[in-house]
Structures are given as C-alpha cells and as structure tokens.
C-alpha cells in the first residue's frame, strides 16, 4: 500500500495474536489513508474469501499445522486460487521472443492515478496477434491509450525500422476520453548519410499535434474507441489512417 495509492492488501490468520501484533507494529506506521486500504481477517486461510490478488505471501511455519499431505495440498490449491490470472491485469504475459509489452505494462504499473508514460515501441505490437492482441484489448478497454505517433525510419541507432511513440494515460482529460490520437510523423525528419534525424522543429510539430488533440489533414486523426474496437482490436497507425 506504500508503493501505490491504488494498491490494497489483505492479511489472513487463524490466530488473533499475530493480527494484533501486526496492527500495533505495522499498521500504525502507515498513514491513515494507507491503513484504510489494509484489511485483516481472522480465519482459516483455506476457507477465507478475499479478492483475487497479484502477489501472495505465505509463511512457511504454517505448514507445520498440516499433519497430512492432503491438508497441505488443499492449502496450496487454495493459495493458488487466490491469485489473479497469470500475466497480471491483462491476463496474459508478453511473448518471450517479443517482450515489448512486458516493458509497456511495467511502465503502466508505476503510473499514479494521474500519470502519463511515453514509450518508444516497434510497430509490431500494434498488429501482432496472440497474447499481444489481448494486451492491446486490455489497454483499450481500460481507456489507457491516449496517443500513438508513428515516426520516420532510421531515427534510432542500430535499427533502420520506423518506431512509434505510445502514450499511456491513467486519467485522460474530458475531451480525450473515449478517443485515441493517431499521428503520422513519418515524414518529419532530416535525411542523413547513415541515419535520419528528428530536428527540433519536427519535435515541435508532434508536440503541437498532441496538445491540440484534433484532426490535421493527412497527418493526424482522432479516433473513437468504438471505431477501434469495431476494427477487431486496437488499430495500427496505418490501419487507422
């Protein structure tokens, strides 16, 4: 609960003494608002019903209470059932060979309720199927995607591929809600011998598009979430254009 204002915690113990000790020595160190997001439950962990969680911690001295193998197995099954689906909030993990979305979800997890993240991504995450499609759907369904900006090719050292900037926002302004800004910045660059360059005036154009959050002919389009969902999942910049 100290790490993020949206985090909640539940503690379950059959014995009231450890719960009282925790109240005196742990909860009292928290701010009142943080204490309000901690719930202590006196119950058998095999029977207690708590919401699904991202992380579960079990102290191994509890195992000594279980004298039979079947009891211990029931304990482990109950603990496993209390976890959220594998992959955190999106329900899946990013593919091992294409871990772009692992970084995206990691960044999202660190945002405050009003936080924003701008992440340089390769365009494949906007159209590949499988787990990445499910993660895109999660980001769209929760209204986290604010802007997608396609950039010119060969801007980054070591790759000639054209990258994109994905902007996530936990709490969008009213005029941005239920919409995503799709911007084509692929023509904004100065050609170099071995590498292209994004000049300050190009960056200023992109920033202006983002701040205005309005259509610009042949460059920017504001797309509704309904339109994106109707296209069978989050659209790439090319698909939206």
Coordinates of C-alpha atoms in Angstrom, one line a residue:
X1 CA 0.0 0.0 0.0
X2 CA 3.0 2.3 0.4
X3 CA 4.1 1.7 -3.2
X4 CA 0.9 2.9 -5.0
X5 CA -2.2 4.7 -3.9
X6 CA -4.4 2.1 -5.7
X7 CA -2.8 -0.9 -4.0
X8 CA -4.8 -2.9 -1.4
X9 CA -3.7 -5.6 1.0
X10 CA -5.4 -8.4 2.9
X11 CA -3.9 -10.4 5.8
X12 CA -5.4 -13.7 7.0
X13 CA -4.5 -15.6 10.1
X14 CA -6.3 -18.1 12.3
X15 CA -4.7 -16.8 15.5
X16 CA -5.8 -13.3 16.7
X17 CA -2.4 -12.6 18.4
X18 CA -0.4 -12.2 15.1
X19 CA -3.1 -9.9 13.8
X20 CA -3.0 -7.7 16.9
X21 CA 0.8 -7.6 16.7
X22 CA 0.5 -6.5 13.0
X23 CA -1.9 -3.8 13.9
X24 CA 0.4 -2.4 16.6
X25 CA 3.7 -2.7 14.8
X26 CA 2.9 -2.4 11.1
X27 CA -0.4 -0.7 10.5
X28 CA 0.4 2.1 13.0
X29 CA 3.4 3.1 10.9
X30 CA 1.2 3.8 7.9
X31 CA -0.7 7.0 7.1
X32 CA -4.5 6.8 7.9
X33 CA -5.3 6.6 4.2
X34 CA -2.9 3.7 3.7
X35 CA -4.3 1.9 6.8
X36 CA -7.7 2.2 5.2
X37 CA -6.5 0.0 2.3
X38 CA -5.4 -2.9 4.5
X39 CA -7.9 -5.5 5.7
X40 CA -7.1 -8.1 8.4
X41 CA -9.2 -11.2 8.5
X42 CA -9.2 -13.8 11.4
X43 CA -10.0 -17.0 9.6
X44 CA -8.6 -20.3 8.3
X45 CA -6.6 -19.4 5.1
X46 CA -8.1 -22.5 3.4
X47 CA -11.6 -21.1 3.9
X48 CA -11.3 -17.3 3.9
X49 CA -12.6 -15.5 0.9
X50 CA -10.6 -12.5 -0.3
X51 CA -10.5 -10.7 -3.7
X52 CA -8.0 -12.0 -6.3
X53 CA -4.5 -10.7 -5.7
X54 CA -1.4 -10.0 -7.7
X55 CA 1.1 -11.2 -5.0
X56 CA 0.5 -13.8 -2.3
X57 CA 3.0 -14.4 0.6
X58 CA 2.7 -17.4 2.8
X59 CA 4.8 -18.0 5.9
X60 CA 6.3 -21.5 5.9
X61 CA 5.7 -22.1 9.6
X62 CA 2.0 -22.5 8.7
X63 CA 3.0 -25.8 7.1
X64 CA 3.5 -27.4 10.5
X65 CA -0.2 -27.1 11.1
X66 CA -0.9 -29.6 8.4
X67 CA -0.3 -33.2 9.6
X68 CA -1.4 -34.9 6.4
X69 CA -0.3 -34.5 2.8
X70 CA -3.9 -33.9 1.7
X71 CA -4.3 -30.9 4.0
X72 CA -1.1 -29.3 2.8
X73 CA -2.2 -29.9 -0.8
X74 CA -5.5 -28.2 -0.1
X75 CA -3.7 -25.3 1.4
X76 CA -1.5 -24.8 -1.7
X77 CA -4.5 -25.1 -4.0
X78 CA -6.4 -22.5 -2.1
X79 CA -3.4 -20.1 -2.2
X80 CA -3.0 -20.6 -5.9
X81 CA -6.8 -20.0 -6.5
X82 CA -6.4 -16.6 -4.7
X83 CA -4.0 -15.3 -7.4
X84 CA -5.1 -13.3 -10.4
X85 CA -4.8 -14.9 -13.8
X86 CA -1.2 -15.3 -15.0
X87 CA 0.1 -12.2 -16.6
X88 CA -1.2 -9.6 -14.2
X89 CA -4.1 -7.3 -15.1
X90 CA -4.1 -8.2 -18.8
X91 CA -4.4 -11.9 -18.1
X92 CA -1.5 -12.9 -20.3
X93 CA 2.2 -12.4 -20.5
X94 CA 4.0 -10.8 -23.4
X95 CA 5.7 -13.4 -25.6
X96 CA 9.3 -14.2 -24.6
X97 CA 10.6 -13.5 -28.1
X98 CA 8.8 -10.2 -28.3
X99 CA 8.7 -8.6 -24.8
X100 CA 7.8 -5.1 -25.9
X101 CA 4.5 -5.2 -24.0
X102 CA 6.2 -6.5 -20.9
X103 CA 8.0 -3.2 -20.7
X104 CA 4.8 -1.3 -21.5
X105 CA 2.8 -3.0 -18.7
X106 CA 5.7 -2.5 -16.3
X107 CA 5.7 1.2 -17.1
X108 CA 1.9 1.4 -16.7
X109 CA 2.1 -0.3 -13.3
X110 CA 4.3 2.5 -12.0
X111 CA 1.9 5.3 -13.0
X112 CA 0.0 7.2 -10.4
X113 CA -3.7 7.8 -11.0
X114 CA -2.9 10.9 -12.9
X115 CA 0.3 9.6 -14.5
X116 CA 1.4 9.5 -18.2
X117 CA 4.0 7.4 -19.9
X118 CA 5.6 7.9 -23.4
X119 CA 7.2 4.7 -24.7
X120 CA 9.1 4.2 -27.9
X121 CA 7.9 0.9 -29.4
X122 CA 8.3 -1.0 -32.6
X123 CA 5.1 -1.1 -34.7
X124 CA 4.7 -4.8 -34.5
X125 CA 3.0 -4.5 -31.1
X126 CA 0.1 -2.7 -32.8
X127 CA -0.8 -5.6 -35.2
X128 CA 0.6 -8.9 -34.0
X129 CA -1.9 -11.5 -32.8
X130 CA -2.0 -13.8 -29.8
X131 CA -1.0 -12.5 -26.4
X132 CA -0.2 -9.1 -27.7
X133 CA -3.7 -8.7 -29.2
X134 CA -5.1 -9.5 -25.7
X135 CA -2.8 -6.9 -24.1
X136 CA -3.9 -4.3 -26.7
X137 CA -7.5 -5.1 -25.9
X138 CA -6.8 -4.6 -22.2
X139 CA -5.2 -1.2 -22.8
X140 CA -8.1 -0.1 -25.0
X141 CA -10.9 -1.5 -22.8
X142 CA -9.4 0.4 -19.8
X143 CA -9.0 3.6 -21.8
X144 CA -5.3 3.8 -21.1
X145 CA -4.1 4.6 -24.7
X146 CA -4.1 8.3 -25.3
X147 CA -1.9 8.7 -28.4
X148 CA 0.0 6.7 -31.0
X149 CA 2.6 8.5 -33.1
X150 CA 4.4 6.9 -35.9
X151 CA 8.0 8.1 -36.6
X152 CA 10.2 8.2 -39.6
X153 CA 12.5 5.2 -40.3
X154 CA 16.2 5.0 -39.3
X155 CA 16.0 7.5 -36.5
X156 CA 17.5 5.2 -33.8
X157 CA 21.0 3.9 -33.7
X158 CA 21.2 0.2 -34.6
X159 CA 18.0 -0.2 -36.5
X160 CA 16.5 1.2 -39.6
X161 CA 13.0 0.3 -38.6
X162 CA 10.4 3.0 -38.1
X163 CA 9.4 3.2 -34.4
X164 CA 6.2 4.6 -32.8
X165 CA 5.6 6.5 -29.6
X166 CA 2.8 5.0 -27.4
X167 CA 1.4 7.5 -24.8
X168 CA -0.5 5.9 -21.9
X169 CA -2.5 8.0 -19.5
X170 CA -4.3 6.7 -16.4
X171 CA -6.8 9.7 -16.2
X172 CA -7.5 11.3 -19.5
X173 CA -8.8 14.9 -19.8
X174 CA -12.6 15.1 -20.6
X175 CA -12.0 15.9 -24.3
X176 CA -9.7 12.9 -24.6
X177 CA -11.9 10.3 -23.0
X178 CA -13.1 7.5 -25.3
X179 CA -10.7 8.7 -28.1
X180 CA -7.2 8.0 -29.2
X181 CA -5.0 10.4 -31.2
X182 CA -3.3 8.7 -34.2
X183 CA -0.5 10.8 -35.7
X184 CA 1.7 10.1 -38.7
X185 CA 5.1 11.7 -38.1
X186 CA 6.9 9.5 -40.7
X187 CA 7.6 12.5 -43.0
X188 CA 9.1 14.6 -40.2
X189 CA 12.9 14.0 -40.5
X190 CA 16.1 15.2 -42.0
X191 CA 17.8 12.6 -44.1
X192 CA 21.4 11.8 -43.1
X193 CA 24.1 9.6 -44.7
X194 CA 23.9 6.7 -42.2
X195 CA 21.0 7.8 -40.1
X196 CA 17.9 10.1 -40.3
X197 CA 17.4 12.9 -37.7
X198 CA 14.4 14.3 -35.9
X199 CA 15.0 18.0 -35.7
X200 CA 13.7 20.4 -33.0
X201 CA 11.1 21.8 -35.4
X202 CA 9.8 18.3 -36.1
X203 CA 9.5 17.6 -32.4
X204 CA 7.6 20.9 -32.0
X205 CA 5.1 19.8 -34.7
X206 CA 4.5 16.5 -33.0
X207 CA 4.1 18.2 -29.6
X208 CA 1.7 20.7 -31.1
X209 CA -0.4 17.8 -32.5
X210 CA -0.5 16.1 -29.1
X211 CA -1.5 19.3 -27.3
X212 CA -4.2 20.2 -29.8
X213 CA -5.7 16.7 -29.9
X214 CA -7.5 17.5 -33.1
X215 CA -7.6 16.2 -36.7
X216 CA -4.9 17.5 -39.1
X217 CA -5.3 16.7 -42.8
X218 CA -3.0 13.9 -43.9
X219 CA -1.2 13.8 -40.6
X220 CA -3.5 13.4 -37.5
X221 CA -6.8 11.7 -36.8
X222 CA -8.7 11.5 -33.5
X223 CA -10.3 8.0 -33.5
X224 CA -13.1 6.9 -31.2
X225 CA -12.6 3.8 -29.0
X226 CA -15.8 2.4 -30.6
X227 CA -14.2 2.7 -34.0
X228 CA -11.0 0.9 -32.8
X229 CA -13.0 -1.9 -31.2
X230 CA -15.1 -2.3 -34.4
X231 CA -11.8 -2.9 -36.2
X232 CA -11.3 -6.1 -34.2
X233 CA -8.8 -4.7 -31.8
X234 CA -6.5 -1.7 -31.4
X235 CA -5.6 -0.3 -34.8
X236 CA -2.1 0.5 -36.0
X237 CA -1.4 4.0 -37.2
X238 CA -1.6 2.7 -40.8
X239 CA -4.9 0.9 -40.3
X240 CA -6.5 3.9 -38.6
X241 CA -5.4 6.2 -41.4

